[in-house]
Short mmCIF file of C-alpha atoms and ligand atoms in Angstrom, two decimals:
data_model
loop_
_atom_site.label_atom_id
_atom_site.label_comp_id
_atom_site.label_asym_id
_atom_site.label_seq_id
_atom_site.Cartn_x
_atom_site.Cartn_y
_atom_site.Cartn_z
CA MET A 230 -90.58 -99.68 116.47
CA GLU A 231 -93.31 -101.95 117.88
CA PRO A 232 -96.02 -102.82 115.41
CA GLY A 233 -99.14 -100.85 116.31
CA VAL A 234 -102.48 -102.41 117.12
CA ILE A 235 -105.37 -100.86 115.27
CA PRO A 236 -109.08 -101.68 115.29
CA MET A 237 -110.50 -103.92 112.56
CA PRO A 238 -111.73 -101.72 109.72
CA GLU A 239 -115.43 -101.22 109.15
CA VAL A 240 -116.84 -102.89 106.06
CA GLY A 241 -119.48 -100.84 104.23
CA ASP A 242 -122.24 -102.33 102.08
CA ASP A 243 -120.19 -101.91 98.90
CA ASP A 244 -116.86 -102.90 100.46
CA VAL A 245 -114.90 -106.08 101.03
CA LEU A 246 -112.69 -107.01 103.97
CA ILE A 247 -109.31 -108.29 102.78
CA LYS A 248 -106.61 -110.19 104.64
CA VAL A 249 -103.47 -108.63 103.17
CA GLN A 250 -100.88 -111.05 101.73
CA ALA A 251 -98.27 -108.92 99.96
CA VAL A 252 -97.36 -105.22 99.80
CA GLY A 253 -94.79 -103.72 97.43
CA ILE A 254 -92.49 -101.01 98.74
CA CYS A 255 -92.77 -97.97 96.49
CA GLY A 256 -90.50 -94.94 96.19
CA SER A 257 -93.25 -92.79 97.70
CA ASP A 258 -93.47 -95.07 100.77
CA LEU A 259 -89.71 -94.71 101.21
CA HIS A 260 -89.95 -90.95 100.88
CA TYR A 261 -92.71 -90.67 103.50
CA TYR A 262 -90.78 -93.07 105.77
CA GLU A 263 -87.59 -91.04 105.53
CA LYS A 264 -88.84 -87.44 105.25
CA GLY A 265 -92.42 -87.56 106.56
CA ALA A 266 -93.73 -85.59 103.59
CA ILE A 267 -93.90 -85.35 99.82
CA GLY A 268 -94.43 -81.73 98.82
CA SER A 269 -97.58 -80.48 100.54
CA CYS A 270 -98.61 -83.99 101.67
CA VAL A 271 -97.37 -84.14 105.26
CA VAL A 272 -97.64 -87.29 107.38
CA GLU A 273 -99.30 -87.12 110.78
CA PHE A 274 -98.33 -89.98 113.03
CA PRO A 275 -99.36 -92.70 113.43
CA PHE A 276 -99.55 -93.37 109.70
CA ILE A 277 -99.76 -96.61 107.70
CA LEU A 278 -97.67 -96.89 104.54
CA GLY A 279 -98.22 -99.15 101.51
CA HIS A 280 -100.43 -98.97 98.44
CA GLU A 281 -99.32 -101.88 96.21
CA ALA A 282 -101.25 -104.81 97.63
CA SER A 283 -102.95 -108.17 97.24
CA GLY A 284 -104.80 -110.45 99.62
CA VAL A 285 -107.70 -112.80 100.27
CA ILE A 286 -111.32 -111.75 100.73
CA GLU A 287 -112.47 -112.43 104.28
CA ARG A 288 -115.95 -110.90 104.20
CA VAL A 289 -118.10 -108.94 101.72
CA GLY A 290 -120.57 -106.11 102.24
CA ARG A 291 -124.32 -106.55 101.64
CA ASN A 292 -124.35 -105.19 98.08
CA VAL A 293 -121.28 -107.05 96.83
CA THR A 294 -122.10 -109.79 94.32
CA ASN A 295 -118.91 -110.06 92.23
CA LEU A 296 -116.56 -111.22 95.01
CA LYS A 297 -116.82 -113.82 97.77
CA PRO A 298 -114.84 -114.91 100.83
CA GLY A 299 -111.73 -116.87 99.82
CA ASP A 300 -111.22 -115.01 96.52
CA ARG A 301 -107.60 -114.01 95.87
CA VAL A 302 -107.50 -110.35 94.85
CA CYS A 303 -105.39 -107.28 94.24
CA MET A 304 -106.56 -103.77 95.00
CA GLU A 305 -106.47 -100.54 93.05
CA PRO A 306 -105.44 -98.05 95.75
CA GLY A 307 -107.10 -94.81 94.58
CA ILE A 308 -110.80 -94.39 95.28
CA PRO A 309 -112.30 -91.47 93.35
CA CYS A 310 -115.51 -89.58 94.14
CA TYR A 311 -117.50 -91.12 91.24
CA HIS A 312 -119.38 -87.83 90.73
CA CYS A 313 -117.08 -85.09 89.40
CA LYS A 314 -116.51 -84.26 85.74
CA ASP A 315 -113.24 -86.20 85.67
CA CYS A 316 -114.87 -89.30 87.15
CA LEU A 317 -117.85 -89.05 84.84
CA THR A 318 -115.64 -88.70 81.76
CA GLY A 319 -113.64 -91.77 82.75
CA HIS A 320 -110.54 -89.92 83.96
CA TYR A 321 -111.05 -90.95 87.56
CA ASN A 322 -107.29 -91.04 88.20
CA VAL A 323 -107.17 -87.23 88.17
CA CYS A 324 -110.28 -86.83 90.38
CA LYS A 325 -109.45 -84.06 92.87
CA HIS A 326 -111.28 -85.92 95.62
CA VAL A 327 -109.43 -89.22 95.20
CA ARG A 328 -108.52 -91.08 98.40
CA PHE A 329 -105.26 -92.89 97.70
CA TRP A 330 -103.71 -95.36 100.12
CA ALA A 331 -100.68 -94.00 101.99
CA THR A 332 -101.14 -90.47 100.72
CA PRO A 333 -101.85 -88.20 103.72
CA PRO A 334 -104.35 -87.97 105.26
CA TYR A 335 -105.28 -91.49 104.10
CA ASP A 336 -103.64 -94.52 105.67
CA GLY A 337 -102.17 -97.25 103.49
CA CYS A 338 -102.51 -101.02 103.51
CA LEU A 339 -99.36 -102.32 105.19
CA CYS A 340 -101.42 -103.98 107.92
CA ASN A 341 -103.23 -107.29 108.38
CA TYR A 342 -106.73 -106.30 107.26
CA VAL A 343 -108.09 -103.58 105.00
CA SER A 344 -111.58 -102.67 103.91
CA HIS A 345 -111.83 -101.58 100.27
CA PRO A 346 -114.60 -100.87 97.73
CA ALA A 347 -115.42 -104.03 95.76
CA ALA A 348 -115.38 -101.90 92.58
CA PHE A 349 -111.63 -101.37 93.01
CA THR A 350 -110.84 -104.94 94.06
CA PHE A 351 -109.90 -107.42 91.31
CA ARG A 352 -109.78 -111.19 91.41
CA ILE A 353 -106.39 -112.64 90.45
CA PRO A 354 -106.13 -116.04 88.75
CA ASP A 355 -104.72 -119.12 90.48
CA ASN A 356 -101.54 -119.01 88.41
CA MET A 357 -100.64 -115.60 89.85
CA THR A 358 -98.82 -115.22 93.17
CA PHE A 359 -99.79 -112.64 95.78
CA THR A 360 -96.53 -110.83 95.09
CA GLU A 361 -97.41 -110.60 91.40
CA GLY A 362 -100.83 -109.36 92.48
CA ALA A 363 -99.24 -106.57 94.52
CA LEU A 364 -97.06 -105.58 91.55
CA ILE A 365 -100.10 -105.03 89.34
CA GLU A 366 -100.14 -101.50 90.82
CA PRO A 367 -96.76 -100.29 89.50
CA LEU A 368 -97.30 -102.28 86.30
CA ALA A 369 -100.49 -100.29 85.67
CA ILE A 370 -98.32 -97.14 85.67
CA GLY A 371 -96.05 -98.64 83.00
CA LEU A 372 -99.05 -99.69 80.93
CA HIS A 373 -100.56 -96.21 81.23
CA ALA A 374 -97.26 -94.67 80.09
CA ALA A 375 -96.95 -97.03 77.11
CA ASN A 376 -100.63 -96.60 76.25
CA THR A 377 -100.39 -92.82 76.47
CA ALA A 378 -97.35 -92.90 74.18
CA GLY A 379 -99.37 -94.94 71.67
CA ILE A 380 -96.54 -97.42 71.15
CA LYS A 381 -96.90 -99.42 67.94
CA LEU A 382 -95.40 -102.70 66.80
CA GLY A 383 -91.81 -102.33 65.69
CA GLN A 384 -91.13 -98.97 67.32
CA THR A 385 -88.03 -97.87 69.21
CA VAL A 386 -88.56 -96.63 72.76
CA ALA A 387 -86.01 -94.78 74.89
CA ILE A 388 -86.53 -94.91 78.66
CA ILE A 389 -84.64 -92.74 81.15
CA GLY A 390 -84.48 -94.20 84.67
CA ALA A 391 -84.55 -97.94 85.44
CA GLY A 392 -86.14 -97.92 88.89
CA CYS A 393 -89.36 -99.85 89.36
CA ILE A 394 -91.26 -97.38 87.18
CA GLY A 395 -88.69 -97.41 84.37
CA LEU A 396 -88.65 -101.21 84.42
CA VAL A 397 -92.45 -101.54 84.31
CA SER A 398 -92.46 -99.01 81.47
CA LEU A 399 -89.92 -101.20 79.68
CA LEU A 400 -92.02 -104.34 80.22
CA ALA A 401 -95.16 -102.53 79.09
CA SER A 402 -93.46 -101.04 76.01
CA LYS A 403 -92.30 -104.49 75.00
CA ALA A 404 -95.78 -105.94 75.52
CA TYR A 405 -97.28 -103.18 73.37
CA GLY A 406 -94.90 -104.11 70.53
CA ALA A 407 -91.72 -102.04 70.87
CA THR A 408 -88.89 -104.00 69.27
CA LYS A 409 -85.93 -101.88 70.39
CA ILE A 410 -85.82 -100.37 73.86
CA ILE A 411 -82.88 -98.30 75.06
CA VAL A 412 -82.67 -97.65 78.80
CA ALA A 413 -80.53 -95.22 80.81
CA ASP A 414 -79.71 -95.21 84.52
CA VAL A 415 -76.68 -94.62 86.70
CA LEU A 416 -77.08 -97.79 88.80
CA ASP A 417 -75.63 -100.95 87.23
CA LYS A 418 -77.87 -103.43 89.06
CA ARG A 419 -80.96 -101.74 87.61
CA LEU A 420 -79.40 -101.59 84.16
CA ALA A 421 -78.61 -105.31 84.40
CA LYS A 422 -82.29 -105.95 85.09
CA ALA A 423 -83.28 -103.85 82.07
CA ALA A 424 -80.80 -105.83 79.95
CA GLU A 425 -82.31 -109.08 81.25
CA PHE A 426 -85.66 -107.80 79.93
CA GLY A 427 -84.09 -107.27 76.49
CA ALA A 428 -83.14 -103.58 76.56
CA VAL A 429 -79.97 -101.95 75.25
CA THR A 430 -78.59 -100.21 78.35
CA VAL A 431 -76.55 -97.08 78.92
CA ASN A 432 -74.92 -95.99 82.16
CA SER A 433 -75.36 -92.21 81.86
CA LYS A 434 -72.31 -91.61 84.05
CA GLU A 435 -70.13 -93.41 81.50
CA ARG A 436 -71.74 -92.76 78.13
CA ASP A 437 -73.93 -90.13 76.51
CA PHE A 438 -77.49 -91.45 76.30
CA VAL A 439 -78.54 -89.21 73.43
CA ASP A 440 -75.52 -90.31 71.35
CA GLU A 441 -76.35 -93.94 72.00
CA VAL A 442 -80.02 -93.54 71.03
CA MET A 443 -78.95 -91.79 67.83
CA ARG A 444 -76.43 -94.56 67.12
CA GLN A 445 -79.05 -97.26 67.75
CA THR A 446 -81.54 -95.56 65.41
CA ASP A 447 -79.13 -94.57 62.60
CA GLY A 448 -79.59 -90.93 63.55
CA ALA A 449 -83.39 -90.96 63.38
CA GLY A 450 -84.05 -90.78 67.13
CA ALA A 451 -86.57 -92.75 69.18
CA ASP A 452 -90.27 -93.04 68.25
CA VAL A 453 -91.22 -92.76 71.91
CA VAL A 454 -89.29 -91.48 74.93
CA ILE A 455 -90.47 -92.17 78.48
CA ASP A 456 -88.76 -90.13 81.19
CA CYS A 457 -89.01 -92.14 84.41
CA ALA A 458 -86.56 -89.94 86.32
CA GLY A 459 -88.13 -86.51 85.84
CA PHE A 460 -85.31 -84.00 86.13
CA SER A 461 -84.50 -81.02 83.91
CA ALA A 462 -81.44 -82.90 82.64
CA THR A 463 -83.41 -86.04 81.78
CA MET A 464 -86.21 -84.14 80.03
CA GLN A 465 -83.54 -82.28 78.04
CA GLN A 466 -82.16 -85.68 77.00
CA ALA A 467 -85.67 -86.95 76.26
CA VAL A 468 -86.32 -84.08 73.84
CA ALA A 469 -82.85 -84.44 72.30
CA CYS A 470 -83.11 -88.18 71.60
CA ALA A 471 -86.70 -88.05 70.30
CA GLY A 472 -87.10 -88.45 66.55
CA ASN A 473 -89.37 -86.41 64.27
CA ASN A 474 -93.04 -86.76 65.28
CA ALA A 475 -92.05 -88.68 68.40
CA THR A 476 -94.02 -88.70 71.62
CA VAL A 477 -92.29 -87.90 74.91
CA VAL A 478 -94.07 -89.03 78.07
CA LEU A 479 -93.12 -87.51 81.41
CA VAL A 480 -93.62 -90.00 84.24
CA GLY A 481 -90.85 -89.17 86.72
CA LEU A 482 -91.19 -86.41 89.29
CA GLY A 483 -87.58 -86.14 90.37
CA GLY A 484 -87.27 -82.36 90.24
CA ASP A 485 -89.62 -79.52 91.13
CA HIS A 486 -89.31 -77.65 87.82
CA LEU A 487 -88.24 -78.46 84.30
CA ASP A 488 -85.72 -75.97 82.98
CA GLY A 489 -83.59 -75.70 79.91
CA ILE A 490 -85.87 -77.40 77.38
CA PRO A 491 -84.98 -75.79 74.05
CA ILE A 492 -87.94 -74.67 71.92
CA GLU A 493 -86.35 -75.35 68.56
CA PRO A 494 -86.32 -79.17 68.62
CA LEU A 495 -89.77 -79.17 70.20
CA SER A 496 -91.05 -77.23 67.25
CA CYS A 497 -88.95 -78.56 64.38
CA LYS A 498 -89.45 -82.20 65.32
CA GLU A 499 -93.22 -81.79 65.86
CA LEU A 500 -92.93 -83.55 69.19
CA THR A 501 -95.91 -84.49 71.31
CA ILE A 502 -95.19 -84.04 75.02
CA LYS A 503 -97.52 -85.86 77.38
CA SER A 504 -97.63 -86.66 81.08
CA ILE A 505 -99.35 -89.34 83.09
CA PHE A 506 -100.73 -89.47 86.61
CA ARG A 507 -100.98 -93.00 87.98
CA TYR A 508 -103.42 -94.99 85.73
CA ARG A 509 -107.06 -95.65 85.00
CA ASN A 510 -109.03 -98.68 83.84
CA LEU A 511 -105.88 -100.80 83.53
CA TYR A 512 -106.02 -103.38 86.34
CA PRO A 513 -107.84 -106.02 84.24
CA THR A 514 -105.35 -105.49 81.38
CA ALA A 515 -102.37 -105.81 83.72
CA ILE A 516 -103.76 -108.93 85.41
CA ASN A 517 -104.49 -110.63 82.07
CA ALA A 518 -101.06 -109.76 80.65
CA VAL A 519 -99.22 -111.18 83.67
CA SER A 520 -101.45 -114.25 83.91
CA ALA A 521 -100.94 -114.98 80.19
CA GLY A 522 -97.16 -114.85 80.66
CA LEU A 523 -96.71 -111.75 78.50
CA ILE A 524 -95.19 -109.65 81.30
CA PRO A 525 -92.74 -111.29 83.77
CA ILE A 526 -93.53 -108.78 86.51
CA LYS A 527 -92.19 -110.98 89.34
CA ASP A 528 -88.69 -110.67 87.92
CA ILE A 529 -88.38 -107.02 89.01
CA VAL A 530 -88.33 -108.14 92.68
CA SER A 531 -84.84 -108.14 94.17
CA HIS A 532 -85.67 -108.23 97.91
CA ARG A 533 -88.41 -110.04 99.85
CA PHE A 534 -89.19 -109.40 103.53
CA LYS A 535 -91.70 -110.73 106.05
CA PHE A 536 -94.32 -108.36 107.48
CA GLU A 537 -92.66 -108.59 110.92
CA GLU A 538 -89.43 -107.21 109.43
CA SER A 539 -91.03 -104.18 107.82
CA ASP A 540 -88.62 -101.83 109.61
CA ARG A 541 -85.63 -103.67 108.15
CA ALA A 542 -87.36 -103.74 104.78
CA PHE A 543 -87.66 -99.96 104.68
CA ALA A 544 -84.14 -99.42 106.02
CA THR A 545 -82.66 -101.78 103.41
CA CYS A 546 -84.57 -100.26 100.50
CA LEU A 547 -83.45 -96.78 101.58
CA LYS A 548 -79.80 -97.54 102.31
CA ASP A 549 -78.88 -100.25 99.84
CA ILE A 550 -79.98 -98.40 96.71
CA LYS A 551 -77.11 -99.93 94.71
CA ASN A 552 -78.55 -103.42 95.18
CA VAL A 553 -82.28 -102.99 95.72
CA VAL A 554 -84.31 -102.93 92.54
CA LYS A 555 -87.72 -103.66 94.12
CA GLY A 556 -88.64 -104.75 97.63
CA VAL A 557 -91.83 -106.62 98.56
CA ILE A 558 -93.25 -107.44 101.99
CA GLU A 559 -94.93 -110.85 102.17
CA PHE A 560 -97.27 -111.90 104.99
N1 LIG B 1406 -96.50 -89.94 87.14
C1 LIG B 1406 -96.89 -90.86 88.00
O1 LIG B 1406 -98.05 -91.17 88.13
C2 LIG B 1406 -95.87 -91.55 88.84
C3 LIG B 1406 -96.19 -92.73 89.51
C4 LIG B 1406 -95.19 -93.36 90.24
C5 LIG B 1406 -93.93 -92.82 90.33
N2 LIG B 1406 -93.68 -91.64 89.70
C6 LIG B 1406 -92.35 -91.04 89.72
O2 LIG B 1406 -91.55 -91.74 88.80
C7 LIG B 1406 -90.19 -91.67 89.18
C8 LIG B 1406 -89.59 -93.06 89.16
O3 LIG B 1406 -90.15 -93.86 90.18
P1 LIG B 1406 -89.30 -95.10 90.76
O4 LIG B 1406 -90.12 -95.70 91.82
O5 LIG B 1406 -88.82 -95.92 89.65
O6 LIG B 1406 -88.11 -94.27 91.44
P2 LIG B 1406 -86.57 -94.62 91.57
O7 LIG B 1406 -85.96 -93.49 92.32
O8 LIG B 1406 -86.41 -96.01 92.09
O9 LIG B 1406 -86.02 -94.61 90.06
C9 LIG B 1406 -85.53 -93.49 89.41
C10 LIG B 1406 -84.30 -93.96 88.65
O10 LIG B 1406 -83.82 -92.89 87.84
C11 LIG B 1406 -82.41 -92.97 87.88
N3 LIG B 1406 -81.86 -91.66 87.49
C12 LIG B 1406 -81.80 -90.52 88.21
N4 LIG B 1406 -81.19 -89.54 87.50
C13 LIG B 1406 -80.85 -90.08 86.32
C14 LIG B 1406 -80.20 -89.59 85.17
N5 LIG B 1406 -79.77 -88.32 85.11
N6 LIG B 1406 -80.03 -90.42 84.12
C15 LIG B 1406 -80.45 -91.71 84.17
N7 LIG B 1406 -81.08 -92.23 85.24
C16 LIG B 1406 -81.29 -91.43 86.29
C17 LIG B 1406 -82.08 -93.35 89.30
O11 LIG B 1406 -80.79 -93.92 89.42
C18 LIG B 1406 -83.18 -94.37 89.61
O12 LIG B 1406 -82.79 -95.70 89.35
C19 LIG B 1406 -90.17 -90.98 90.55
O13 LIG B 1406 -89.85 -89.63 90.37
C20 LIG B 1406 -91.59 -91.13 91.02
O14 LIG B 1406 -91.97 -90.10 91.90
C21 LIG B 1406 -94.60 -91.01 88.95
ZN1 LIG B 1407 -96.33 -97.00 94.07
ZN1 LIG B 1408 -114.25 -87.49 91.02
#
């Protein structure tokens, strides 16, 4: 496929023009690339993928005072309406009118220049690379999951799924004070990465995850469970390995429905079941945590590609699932 030529974006009074420097490849990008749709969101071609991005400010709109040309930045990809009840109560991530990069009908940012509201553009410090800047986006999801779970110092967290989202949830859980983290997946390369980050790992094809969590907690179960796969089977495991008064956070969206969740443990264990949708108000936290060396986000990257090889980047991330943990396109 020849790279398309598109006009330079318009820069409104409250926007900044950014020269893009790095874009992470997310599972949703891969899904749109392969299938052309996620649920009711159907791609109309031509369409630009990418929503995990960083870059350099080229130009700022008239009203912008907090950013200037030359600033290194990363961008929060979802722009809410600022006016609805959700926006006004601070829950802008669930705004029904949100325009999110690379979610039809809105184009993404895998291109040379993007225009973006200054309010959703964040300066990154000099000690942070552009790739780390791009990875602030998935990290914000992990922080939102850990935050929503209310993880406290010394707690045990069980995480199901060690893709990018499981790994950022692991890094966030650790940063919020979890001292034992038990991670399940079926892909050894991803489990090895989780182990490198200090987790106890379980290949669910070889061992029973619930048994292992119970063994690791002397039968008490985990304080927090984060399901980063999102299937009936994984939510059943999440409920089964949760301890009394535990919080279970659903992050993964692997299946369409959740079936087979027994009521008895939900009731008898007084579980709190929560879900998250993306993140809100967490970019500054994520940037500070990475810059301070608390979260080694760059270590989740397994594959780097140049912008010109974007086609190969997508093909590799789709086909070589055994080896790819996280792909990033660098300009
Ligand atoms: N809630 C949100 O806001 C939000 C945001 C981003 C992504 N997501 C969703 O989170 C999920 C994870 O995202 P990702 O990018 O890491 O995807 P991914 O596909 O790379 O990772 C999912 C992992 O789960 C593993 N897995 C599947 N079934 C399993 C099982 N039975 N036991 C153990 N592991 C199992 C897979 O091997 C894979 O490594 C996806 O469903 C994605 O759509 C949700
Ligand atoms: Zn993403
Ligand atoms: Zn709104």
